[in-house]
Short mmCIF file of C-alpha atoms in Angstrom, two decimals:
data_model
loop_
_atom_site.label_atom_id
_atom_site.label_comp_id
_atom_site.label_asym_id
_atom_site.label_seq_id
_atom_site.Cartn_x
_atom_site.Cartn_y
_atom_site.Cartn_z
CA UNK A 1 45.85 5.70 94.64
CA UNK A 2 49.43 5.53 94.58
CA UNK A 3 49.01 7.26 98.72
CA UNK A 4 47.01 3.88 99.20
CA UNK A 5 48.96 1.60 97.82
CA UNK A 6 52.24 2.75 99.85
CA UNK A 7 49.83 2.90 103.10
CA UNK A 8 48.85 -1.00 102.42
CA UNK A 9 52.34 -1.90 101.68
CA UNK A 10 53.60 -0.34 105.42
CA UNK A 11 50.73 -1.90 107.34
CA UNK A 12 51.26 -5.18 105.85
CA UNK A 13 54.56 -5.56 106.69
CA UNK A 14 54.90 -3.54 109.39
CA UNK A 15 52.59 -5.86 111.31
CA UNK A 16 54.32 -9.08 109.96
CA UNK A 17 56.33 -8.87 113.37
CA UNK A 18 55.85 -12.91 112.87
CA UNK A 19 57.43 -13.12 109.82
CA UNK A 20 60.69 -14.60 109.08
CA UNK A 21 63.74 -12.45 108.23
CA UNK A 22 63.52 -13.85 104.30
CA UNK A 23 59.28 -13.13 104.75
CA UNK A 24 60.27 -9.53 104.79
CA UNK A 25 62.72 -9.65 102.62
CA UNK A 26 60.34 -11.11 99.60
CA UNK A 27 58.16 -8.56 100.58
CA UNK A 28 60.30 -5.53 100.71
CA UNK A 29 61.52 -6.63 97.21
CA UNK A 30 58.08 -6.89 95.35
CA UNK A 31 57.06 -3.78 97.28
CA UNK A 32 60.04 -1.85 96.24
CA UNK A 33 60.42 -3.63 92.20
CA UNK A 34 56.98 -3.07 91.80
CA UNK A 35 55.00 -1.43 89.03
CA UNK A 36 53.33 0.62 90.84
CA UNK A 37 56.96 2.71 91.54
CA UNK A 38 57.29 2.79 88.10
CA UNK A 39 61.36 1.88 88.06
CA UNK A 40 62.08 4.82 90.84
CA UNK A 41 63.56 6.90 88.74
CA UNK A 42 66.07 9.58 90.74
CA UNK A 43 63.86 13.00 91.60
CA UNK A 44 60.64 11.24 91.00
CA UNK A 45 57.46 10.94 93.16
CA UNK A 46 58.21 7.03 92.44
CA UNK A 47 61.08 7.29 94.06
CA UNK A 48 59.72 9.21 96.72
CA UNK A 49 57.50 7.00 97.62
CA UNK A 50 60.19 3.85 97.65
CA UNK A 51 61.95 6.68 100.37
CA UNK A 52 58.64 7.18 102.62
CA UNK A 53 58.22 3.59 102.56
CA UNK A 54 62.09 3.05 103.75
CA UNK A 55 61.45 5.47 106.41
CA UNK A 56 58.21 3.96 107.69
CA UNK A 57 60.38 0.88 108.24
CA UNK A 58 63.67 2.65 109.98
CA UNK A 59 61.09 4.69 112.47
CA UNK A 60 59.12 1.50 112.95
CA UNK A 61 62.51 -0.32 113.76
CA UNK A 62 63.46 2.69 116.22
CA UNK A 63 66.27 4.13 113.94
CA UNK A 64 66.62 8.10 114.58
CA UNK A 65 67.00 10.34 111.71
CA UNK A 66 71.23 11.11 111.78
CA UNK A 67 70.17 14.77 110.81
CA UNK A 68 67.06 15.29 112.56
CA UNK A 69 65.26 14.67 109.96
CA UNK A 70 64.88 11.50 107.69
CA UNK A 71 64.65 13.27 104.53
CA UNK A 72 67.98 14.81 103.40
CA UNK A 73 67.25 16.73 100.12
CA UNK A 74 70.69 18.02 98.17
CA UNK A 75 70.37 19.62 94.41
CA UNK A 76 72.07 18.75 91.26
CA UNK A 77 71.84 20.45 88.32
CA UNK A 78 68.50 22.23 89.57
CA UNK A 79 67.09 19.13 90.24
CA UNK A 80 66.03 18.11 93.80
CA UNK A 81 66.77 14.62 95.61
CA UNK A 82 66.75 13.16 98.65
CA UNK A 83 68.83 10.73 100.78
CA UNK A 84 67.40 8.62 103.52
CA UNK A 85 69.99 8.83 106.52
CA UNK A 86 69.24 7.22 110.20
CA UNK A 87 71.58 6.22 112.55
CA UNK A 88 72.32 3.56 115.20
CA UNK A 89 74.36 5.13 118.71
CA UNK A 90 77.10 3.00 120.07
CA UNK A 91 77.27 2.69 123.30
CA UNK A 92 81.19 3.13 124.09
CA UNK A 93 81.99 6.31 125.44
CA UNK A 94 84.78 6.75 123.55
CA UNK A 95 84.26 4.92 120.23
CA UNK A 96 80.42 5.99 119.71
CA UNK A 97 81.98 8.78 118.36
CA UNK A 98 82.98 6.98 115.45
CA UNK A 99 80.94 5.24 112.41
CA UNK A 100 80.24 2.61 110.32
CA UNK A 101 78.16 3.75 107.50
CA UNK A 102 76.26 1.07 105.81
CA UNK A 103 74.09 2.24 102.34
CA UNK A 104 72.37 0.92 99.73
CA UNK A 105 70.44 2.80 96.73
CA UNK A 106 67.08 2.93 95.86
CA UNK A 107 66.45 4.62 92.96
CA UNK A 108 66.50 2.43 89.41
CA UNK A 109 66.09 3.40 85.55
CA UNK A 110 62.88 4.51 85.72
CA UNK A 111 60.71 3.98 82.49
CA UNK A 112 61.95 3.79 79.16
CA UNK A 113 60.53 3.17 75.66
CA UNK A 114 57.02 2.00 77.32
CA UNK A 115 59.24 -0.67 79.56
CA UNK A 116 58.84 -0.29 83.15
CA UNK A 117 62.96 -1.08 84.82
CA UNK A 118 61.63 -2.11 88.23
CA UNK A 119 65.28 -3.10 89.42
CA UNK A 120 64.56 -5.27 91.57
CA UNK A 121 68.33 -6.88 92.14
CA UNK A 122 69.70 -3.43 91.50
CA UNK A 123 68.80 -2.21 94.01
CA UNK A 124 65.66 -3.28 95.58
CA UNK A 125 67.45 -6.53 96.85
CA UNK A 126 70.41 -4.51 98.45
CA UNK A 127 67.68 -1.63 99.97
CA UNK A 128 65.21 -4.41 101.17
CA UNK A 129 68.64 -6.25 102.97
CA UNK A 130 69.40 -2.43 104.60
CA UNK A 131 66.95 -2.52 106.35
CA UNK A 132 66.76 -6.10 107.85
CA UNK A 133 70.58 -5.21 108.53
CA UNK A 134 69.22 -2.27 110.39
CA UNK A 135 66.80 -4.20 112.26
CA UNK A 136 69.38 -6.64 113.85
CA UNK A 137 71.97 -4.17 114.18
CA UNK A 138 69.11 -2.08 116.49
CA UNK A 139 68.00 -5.28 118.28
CA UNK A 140 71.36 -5.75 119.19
CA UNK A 141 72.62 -2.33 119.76
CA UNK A 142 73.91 -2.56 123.02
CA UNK A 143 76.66 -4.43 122.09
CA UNK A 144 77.76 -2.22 119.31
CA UNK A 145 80.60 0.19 120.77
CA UNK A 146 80.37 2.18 117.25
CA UNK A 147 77.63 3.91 115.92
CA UNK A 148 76.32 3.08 113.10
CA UNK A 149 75.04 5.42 110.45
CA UNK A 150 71.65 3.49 107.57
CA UNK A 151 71.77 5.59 104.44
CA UNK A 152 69.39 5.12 101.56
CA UNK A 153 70.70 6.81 98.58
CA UNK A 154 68.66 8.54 95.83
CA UNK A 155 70.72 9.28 92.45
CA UNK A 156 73.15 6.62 92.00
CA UNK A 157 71.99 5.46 88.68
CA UNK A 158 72.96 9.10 86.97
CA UNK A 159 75.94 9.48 88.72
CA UNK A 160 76.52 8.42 92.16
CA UNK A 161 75.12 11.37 93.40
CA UNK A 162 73.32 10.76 97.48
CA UNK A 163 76.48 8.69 98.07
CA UNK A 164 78.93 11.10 97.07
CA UNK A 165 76.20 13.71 99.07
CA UNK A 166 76.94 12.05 102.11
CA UNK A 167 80.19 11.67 101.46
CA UNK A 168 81.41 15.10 101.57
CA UNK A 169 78.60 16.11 104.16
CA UNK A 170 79.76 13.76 106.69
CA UNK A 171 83.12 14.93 105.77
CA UNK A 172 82.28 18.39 107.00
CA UNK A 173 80.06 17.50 110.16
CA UNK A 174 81.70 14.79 111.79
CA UNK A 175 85.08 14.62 109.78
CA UNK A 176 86.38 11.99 107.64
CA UNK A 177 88.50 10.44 110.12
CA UNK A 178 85.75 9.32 112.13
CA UNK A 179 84.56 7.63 109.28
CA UNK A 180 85.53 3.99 109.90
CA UNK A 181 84.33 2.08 107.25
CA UNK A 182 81.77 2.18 104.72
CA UNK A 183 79.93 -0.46 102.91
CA UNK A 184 77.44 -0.20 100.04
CA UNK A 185 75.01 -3.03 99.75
CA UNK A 186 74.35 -3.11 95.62
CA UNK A 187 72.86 -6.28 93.53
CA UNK A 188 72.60 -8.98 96.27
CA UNK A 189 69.88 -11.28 95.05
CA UNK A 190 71.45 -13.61 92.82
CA UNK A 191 73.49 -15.71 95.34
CA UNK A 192 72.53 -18.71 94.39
CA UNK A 193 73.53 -18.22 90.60
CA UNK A 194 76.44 -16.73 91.19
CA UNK A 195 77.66 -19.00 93.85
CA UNK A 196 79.49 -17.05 96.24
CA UNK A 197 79.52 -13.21 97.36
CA UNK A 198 81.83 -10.62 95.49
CA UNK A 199 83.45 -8.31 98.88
CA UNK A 200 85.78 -5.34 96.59
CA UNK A 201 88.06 -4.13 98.98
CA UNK A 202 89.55 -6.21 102.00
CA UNK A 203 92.75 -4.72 101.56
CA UNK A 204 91.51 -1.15 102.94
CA UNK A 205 91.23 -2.91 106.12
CA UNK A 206 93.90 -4.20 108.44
CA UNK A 207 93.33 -7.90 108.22
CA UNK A 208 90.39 -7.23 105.87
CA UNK A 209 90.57 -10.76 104.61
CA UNK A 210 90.90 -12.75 107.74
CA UNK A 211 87.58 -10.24 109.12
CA UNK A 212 85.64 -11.03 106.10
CA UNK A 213 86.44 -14.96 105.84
CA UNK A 214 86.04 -15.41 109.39
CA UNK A 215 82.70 -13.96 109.54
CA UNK A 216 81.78 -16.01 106.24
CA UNK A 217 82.54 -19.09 107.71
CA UNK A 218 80.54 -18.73 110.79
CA UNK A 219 77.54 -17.57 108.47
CA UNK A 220 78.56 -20.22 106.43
CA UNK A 221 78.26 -18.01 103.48
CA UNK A 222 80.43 -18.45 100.40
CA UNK A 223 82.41 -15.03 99.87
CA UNK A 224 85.05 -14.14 97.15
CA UNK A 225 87.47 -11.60 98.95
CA UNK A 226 89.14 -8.99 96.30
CA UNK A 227 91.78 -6.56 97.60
CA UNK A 228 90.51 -3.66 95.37
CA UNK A 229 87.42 -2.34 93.66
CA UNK A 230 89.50 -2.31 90.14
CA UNK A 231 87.23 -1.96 87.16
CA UNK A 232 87.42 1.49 85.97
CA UNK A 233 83.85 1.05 83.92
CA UNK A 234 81.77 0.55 87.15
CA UNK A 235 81.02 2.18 90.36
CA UNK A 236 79.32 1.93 93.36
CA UNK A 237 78.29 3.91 96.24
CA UNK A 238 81.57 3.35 97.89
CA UNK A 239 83.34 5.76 95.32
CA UNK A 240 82.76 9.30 97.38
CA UNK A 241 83.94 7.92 100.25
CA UNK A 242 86.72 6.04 99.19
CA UNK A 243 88.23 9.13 97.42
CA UNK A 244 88.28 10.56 100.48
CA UNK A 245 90.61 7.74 102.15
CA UNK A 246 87.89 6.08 103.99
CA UNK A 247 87.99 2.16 104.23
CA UNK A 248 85.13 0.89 101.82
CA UNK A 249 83.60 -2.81 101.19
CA UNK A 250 81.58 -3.11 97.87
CA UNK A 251 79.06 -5.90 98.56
CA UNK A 252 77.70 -7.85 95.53
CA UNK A 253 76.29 -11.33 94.13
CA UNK A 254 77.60 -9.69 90.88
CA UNK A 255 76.20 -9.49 87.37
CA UNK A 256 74.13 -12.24 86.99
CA UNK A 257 70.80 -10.73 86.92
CA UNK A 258 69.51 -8.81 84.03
CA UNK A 259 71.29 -6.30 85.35
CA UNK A 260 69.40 -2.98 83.61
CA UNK A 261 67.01 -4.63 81.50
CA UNK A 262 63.14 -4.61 81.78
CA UNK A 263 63.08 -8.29 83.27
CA UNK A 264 64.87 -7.56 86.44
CA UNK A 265 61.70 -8.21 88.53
CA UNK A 266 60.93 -9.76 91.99
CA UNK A 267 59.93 -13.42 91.09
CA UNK A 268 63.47 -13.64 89.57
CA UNK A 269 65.23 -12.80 93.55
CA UNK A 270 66.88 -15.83 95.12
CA UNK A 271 65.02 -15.06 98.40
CA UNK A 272 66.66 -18.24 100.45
CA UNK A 273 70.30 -16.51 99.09
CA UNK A 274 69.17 -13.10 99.97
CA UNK A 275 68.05 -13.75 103.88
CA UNK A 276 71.90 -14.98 103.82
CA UNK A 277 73.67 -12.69 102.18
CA UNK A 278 71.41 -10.04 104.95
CA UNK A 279 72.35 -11.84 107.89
CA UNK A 280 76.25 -12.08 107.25
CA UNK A 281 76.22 -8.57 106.01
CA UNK A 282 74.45 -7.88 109.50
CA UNK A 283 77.21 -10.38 111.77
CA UNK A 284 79.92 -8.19 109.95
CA UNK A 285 78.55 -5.44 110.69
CA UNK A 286 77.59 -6.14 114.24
CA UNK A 287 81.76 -7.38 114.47
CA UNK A 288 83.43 -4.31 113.07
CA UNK A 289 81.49 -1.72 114.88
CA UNK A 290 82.20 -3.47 118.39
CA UNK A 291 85.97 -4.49 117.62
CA UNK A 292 88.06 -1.43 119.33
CA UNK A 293 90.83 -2.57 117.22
CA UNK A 294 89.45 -2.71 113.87
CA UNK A 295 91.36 0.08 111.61
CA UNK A 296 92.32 0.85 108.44
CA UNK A 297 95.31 -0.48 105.99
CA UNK A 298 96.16 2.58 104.77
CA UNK A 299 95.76 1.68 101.36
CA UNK A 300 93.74 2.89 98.58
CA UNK A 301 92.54 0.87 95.39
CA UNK A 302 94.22 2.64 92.74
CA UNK A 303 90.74 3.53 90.55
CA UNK A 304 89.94 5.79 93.92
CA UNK A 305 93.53 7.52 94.56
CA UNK A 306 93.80 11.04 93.45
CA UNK A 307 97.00 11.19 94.20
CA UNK A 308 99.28 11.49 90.84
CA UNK A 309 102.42 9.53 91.34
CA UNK A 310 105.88 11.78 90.50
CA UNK A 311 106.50 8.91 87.98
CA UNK A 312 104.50 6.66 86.30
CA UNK A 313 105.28 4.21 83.67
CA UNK A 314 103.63 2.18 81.38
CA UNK A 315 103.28 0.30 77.76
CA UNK A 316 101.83 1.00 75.23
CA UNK A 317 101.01 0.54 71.11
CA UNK A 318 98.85 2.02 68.45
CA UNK A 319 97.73 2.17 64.82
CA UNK A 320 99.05 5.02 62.34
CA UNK A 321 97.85 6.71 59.63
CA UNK A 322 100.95 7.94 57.62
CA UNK A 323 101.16 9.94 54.69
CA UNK A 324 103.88 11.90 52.98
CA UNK A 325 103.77 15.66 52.20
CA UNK A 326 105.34 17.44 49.44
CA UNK A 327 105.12 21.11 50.47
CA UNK A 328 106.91 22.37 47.19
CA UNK A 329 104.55 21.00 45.43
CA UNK A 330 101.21 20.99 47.30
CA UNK A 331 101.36 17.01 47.28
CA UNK A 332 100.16 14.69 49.93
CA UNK A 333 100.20 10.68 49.59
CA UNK A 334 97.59 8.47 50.38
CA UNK A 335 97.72 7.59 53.74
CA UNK A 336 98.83 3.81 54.44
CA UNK A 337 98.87 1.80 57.98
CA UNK A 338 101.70 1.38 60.41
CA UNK A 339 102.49 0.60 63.75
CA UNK A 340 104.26 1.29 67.13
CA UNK A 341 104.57 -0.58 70.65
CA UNK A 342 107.31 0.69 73.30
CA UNK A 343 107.29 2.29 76.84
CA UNK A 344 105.96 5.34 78.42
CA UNK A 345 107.04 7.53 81.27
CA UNK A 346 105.54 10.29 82.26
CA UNK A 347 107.16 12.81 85.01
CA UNK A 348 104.46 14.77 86.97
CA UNK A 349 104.42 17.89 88.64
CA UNK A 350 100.70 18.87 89.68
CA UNK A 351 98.96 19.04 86.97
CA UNK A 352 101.53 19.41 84.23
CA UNK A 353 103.86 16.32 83.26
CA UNK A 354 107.14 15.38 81.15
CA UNK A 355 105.77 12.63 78.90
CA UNK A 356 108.53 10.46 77.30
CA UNK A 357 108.17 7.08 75.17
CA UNK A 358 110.77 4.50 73.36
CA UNK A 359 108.94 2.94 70.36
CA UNK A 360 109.53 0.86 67.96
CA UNK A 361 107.56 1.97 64.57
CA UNK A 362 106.74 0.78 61.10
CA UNK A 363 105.34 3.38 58.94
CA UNK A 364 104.28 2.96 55.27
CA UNK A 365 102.86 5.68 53.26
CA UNK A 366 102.09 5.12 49.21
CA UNK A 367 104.41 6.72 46.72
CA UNK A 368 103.81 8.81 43.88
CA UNK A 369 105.55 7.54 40.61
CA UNK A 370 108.83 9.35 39.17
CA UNK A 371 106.90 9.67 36.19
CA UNK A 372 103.37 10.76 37.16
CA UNK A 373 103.28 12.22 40.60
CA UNK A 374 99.44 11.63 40.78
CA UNK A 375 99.97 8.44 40.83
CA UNK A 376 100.58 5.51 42.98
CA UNK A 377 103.23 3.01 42.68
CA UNK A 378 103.37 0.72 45.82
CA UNK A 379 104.81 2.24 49.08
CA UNK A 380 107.27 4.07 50.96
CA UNK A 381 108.32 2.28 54.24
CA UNK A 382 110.72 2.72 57.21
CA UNK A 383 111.45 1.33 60.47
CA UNK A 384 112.54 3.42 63.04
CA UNK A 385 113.11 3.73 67.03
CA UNK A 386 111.24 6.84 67.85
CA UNK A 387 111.55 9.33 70.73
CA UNK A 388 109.22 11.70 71.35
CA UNK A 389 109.18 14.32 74.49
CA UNK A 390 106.45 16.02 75.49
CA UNK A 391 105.18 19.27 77.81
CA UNK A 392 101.84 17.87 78.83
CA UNK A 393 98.62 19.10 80.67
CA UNK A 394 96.91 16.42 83.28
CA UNK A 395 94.20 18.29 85.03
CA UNK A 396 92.22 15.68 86.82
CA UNK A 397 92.98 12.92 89.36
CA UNK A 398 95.24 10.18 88.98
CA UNK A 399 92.42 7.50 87.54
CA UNK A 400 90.75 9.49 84.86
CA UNK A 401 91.67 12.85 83.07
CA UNK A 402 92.35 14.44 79.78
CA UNK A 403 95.78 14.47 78.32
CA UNK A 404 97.22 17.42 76.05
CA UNK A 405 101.04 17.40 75.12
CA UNK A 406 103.20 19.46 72.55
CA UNK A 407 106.67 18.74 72.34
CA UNK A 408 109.07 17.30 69.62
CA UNK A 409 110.41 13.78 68.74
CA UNK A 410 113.39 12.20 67.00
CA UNK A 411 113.46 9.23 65.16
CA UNK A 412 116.25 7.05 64.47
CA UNK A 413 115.43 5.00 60.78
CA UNK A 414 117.41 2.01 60.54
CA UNK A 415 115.95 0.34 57.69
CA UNK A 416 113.68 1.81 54.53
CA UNK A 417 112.55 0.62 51.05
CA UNK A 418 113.53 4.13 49.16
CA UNK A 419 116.51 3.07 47.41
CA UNK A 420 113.75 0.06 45.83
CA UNK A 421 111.36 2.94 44.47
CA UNK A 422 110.24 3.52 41.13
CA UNK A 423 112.85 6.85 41.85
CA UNK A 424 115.33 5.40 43.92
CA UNK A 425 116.07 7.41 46.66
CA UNK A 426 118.32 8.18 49.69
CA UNK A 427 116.60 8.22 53.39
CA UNK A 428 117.35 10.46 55.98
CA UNK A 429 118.17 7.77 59.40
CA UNK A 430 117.91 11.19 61.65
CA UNK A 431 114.42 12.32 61.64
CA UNK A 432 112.91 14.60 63.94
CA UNK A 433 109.99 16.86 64.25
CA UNK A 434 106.89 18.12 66.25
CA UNK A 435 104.27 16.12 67.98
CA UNK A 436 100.98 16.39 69.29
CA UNK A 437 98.99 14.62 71.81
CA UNK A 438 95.69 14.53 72.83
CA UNK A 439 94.11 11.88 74.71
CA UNK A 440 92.17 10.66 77.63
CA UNK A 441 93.04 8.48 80.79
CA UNK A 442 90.28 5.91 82.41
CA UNK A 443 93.01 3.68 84.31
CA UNK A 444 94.21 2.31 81.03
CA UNK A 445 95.34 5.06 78.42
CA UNK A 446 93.88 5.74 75.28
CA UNK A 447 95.53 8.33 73.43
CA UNK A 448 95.90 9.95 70.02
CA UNK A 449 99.35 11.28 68.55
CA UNK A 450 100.19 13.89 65.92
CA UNK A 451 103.77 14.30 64.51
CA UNK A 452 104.69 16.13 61.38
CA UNK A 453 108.66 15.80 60.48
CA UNK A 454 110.47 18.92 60.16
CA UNK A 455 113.71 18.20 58.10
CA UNK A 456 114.15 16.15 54.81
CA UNK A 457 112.40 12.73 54.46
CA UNK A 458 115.06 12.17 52.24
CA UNK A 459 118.73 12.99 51.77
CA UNK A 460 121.33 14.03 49.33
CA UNK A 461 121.57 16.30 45.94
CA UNK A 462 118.74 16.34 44.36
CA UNK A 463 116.22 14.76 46.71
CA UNK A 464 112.31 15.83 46.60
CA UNK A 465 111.12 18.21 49.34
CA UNK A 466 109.60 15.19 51.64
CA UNK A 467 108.08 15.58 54.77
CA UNK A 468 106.31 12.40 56.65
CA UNK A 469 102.96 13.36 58.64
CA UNK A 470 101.86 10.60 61.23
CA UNK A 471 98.54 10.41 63.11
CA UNK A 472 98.55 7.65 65.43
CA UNK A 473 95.50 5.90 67.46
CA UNK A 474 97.05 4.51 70.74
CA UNK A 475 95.86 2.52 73.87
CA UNK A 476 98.15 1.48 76.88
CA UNK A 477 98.40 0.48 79.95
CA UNK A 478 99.91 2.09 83.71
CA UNK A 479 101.31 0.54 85.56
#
């Protein structure tokens, strides 16, 4: 059954040589977001048959398989997927040697809790526009002086997986530096809601912006130029090759559909949108892979550099948990909240760093009375400036990685409360002690701090054994 209905869906449309460009479209979309492919979930036969019907279109277009064969199966985690992968020659002697890949996934959420997630903006719309890109580009292939690879990705949903495939595949066959550009086609059927067309990363390309306005204005599309891809919560298919230095365009009508919910279906496409989103995706296509000076910037969005900086520096504040400790007597406070905010520097060297802050702190603990250690009389608090240095271990990439530090820190008190006790007291102003960090980096830092003070809370003849213990939740921000 499911053999037939893929067989009716091909002959259908692969006879519709009548229909318009946004015909197709519509019917690659409710082909494709269908219930019958159950959601294509990665390394299903659902998905597999969203693939076979792709290919039925790119052979019936006169695309070749880039590999010699259309169906290019990698593994991860014992599980079996396939990418889709055709390719477009130039017809330069010289530059046909080089590509533009264009891609798009195919695979969706599959089924969940009894709801079928047919996806049908993410990414039927951008898979369905891949190949009617395909189709112009190949009608119009002798002017193209660049080749031009088509990949269909599997295995984006669970981890950008046929992208980042290809990625380091083409990497190995062709080399990265013929690698010209690549641009992933994901969520492009809401154009009329959200009233223009996101484009993540002009500023890869040398005049990326004037290229991509330029283009928009003839196709009298509405486009929204950004230098970078910069969110470090999403990703598309451009992340494998970006990593890798290669100029990358992230194409988008952005988050307007229901993006991964069970009522992203066909009828909801903006169709009219979506035939011209495809044909100024196609026109840019067509321009960068016949312009013999089109080249990259050199420059790299920041989420996608794995390159650590030798010194990065940043801000930063948190919430602590502090609590004094009595070791003489096997007493510990109640913990009470504080504060810090200051600046962070961090020295690297591979993966090991000299991490250095400047903070400003409050930290309160509660008190135990001079009467009845057990119990609590109001609190202890001090303001200090704080330095704390730290060896620390960065494994990882510049964007994202854990963070482990031991070091010490010193601690400056200028002002406390513990002459105002219930016991009046005498504070120590020069604190110091050891500290602990573990934390992890996803462009922003989030971090959490452990210090436990070494020498005398407190100061003079007769003083209690006092030690202050701080635990400290912190998020900042690198510059």
């Amino acid at each position: 059954m499911k053999r037939t209905i893929l067989v009716a869906a091909l002959l259908v449309s692969l006879a519709a040589g009548a229909q318009t460009r946004q015909e197709r479209l519509t019917g690659h979309v409710y082909y494709l977001a269908s219930d019958e492919l159950q959601g294509r979930k990665a390394g299903t036969e659902y998905a597999r048959m969203a693939a076979e019907y792709i290919i039925g279109h790119y052979s019936q277009i006169g695309l070749k398989p880039f590999f010699g064969e259309w169906t290019v199966p990698f593994t991860k985690y014992g599980k079996e997927y396939t990418d889709v992968v055709g390719v477009i020659e130039g017809n330069d002697p010289v530059l046909k040697d080089e590509y533009i890949v264009l891609g798009a996934h195919y695979d969706h959420l599959g089924v969940r809790n009894g709801n079928v997630y047919n996806g049908a903006d993410d990414n039927a719309s951008g898979s369905a526009a891949l190949i009617e890109v395909a189709r112009e580009l190949y009608a119009s292939r002798e002017n193209l002086k660049r080749s031009v690879i088509i990949a269909a990705f599997d295995a984006e949903e669970i981890g950008l997986y046929g992208s980042t495939f290809l990625a380091d595949t083409l990497s190995k066959t062709i080399g990265k530096d013929k690698i010209k550009l690549m641009m992933s086609i994901d969520m492009v059927g809401w154009y009329k809601t959200a009233g223009k067309l996101e484009i993540e990363g002009v500023a890869t390309i040398r005049d990326g912006k004037s290229i991509i306005t330029s283009e928009a204005e003839r196709c009298s599309v509405t486009v929204d130029p950004k230098r970078f891809e910069s969110s470090v919560f999403t990703a598309t298919d451009t992340e494998g090759f970006a990593k890798m230095g290669v100029p990358t365009l992230a194409v988008s009508t952005g988050l307007k559909s229901p993006y991964h919910k069970p009522e992203d279906d066909a009828e909801l496409i903006d169709y009219e949108g979506l035939d011209k989103v495809t044909g100024y995706i196609s026109s840019l296509s067509g321009t960068i892979a016949s312009d013999p000076s089109f080249e990259s910037s050199g420059k790299v969005a920041r989420k996608h550099d794995s390159r650590k900086k030798f010194l990065e520096f940043g801000v930063v504040a948190g919430l602590q948990s502090n609590h004094i400790d009595f070791p003489k007597s096997s007493l510990e406070t109640k913990g009470d909240i504080g504060f810090d905010a200051g600046i962070q520097l961090d020295f690297n060297f591979g993966d090991f760093a000299l991490g250095t802050r400047a903070l400003y702190e409050k930290q309160v603990s509660e008190f135990p009375d001079g009467n009845d250690v057990f119990a609590s009389r109001g609190n202890y608090d001090q303001q200090a400036v704080t330095v704390p240095v730290l060896l620390m271990y960065k494994p990882g990439d510049w964007s994202a990685g854990v963070r482990l530090g031991l070091g010490g820190y010193y601690s400056y008190v200028f002002k406390s409360n513990a002459s105002e006790l219930a016991l009046p007291l005498q504070y120590e102003p020069n604190q110091y002690g050891i500290a602990f960090e573990f934390g992890f980096k996803a462009g922003p830092l989030l971090m959490n701090d452990f210090r436990r003070q070494l020498n005398n809370l407190f100061t003079g003849d007769g003083m209690p054994d006092a030690r202050l213990v701080n635990f400290t939740f912190t998020l900042g921000y690198v510059f």
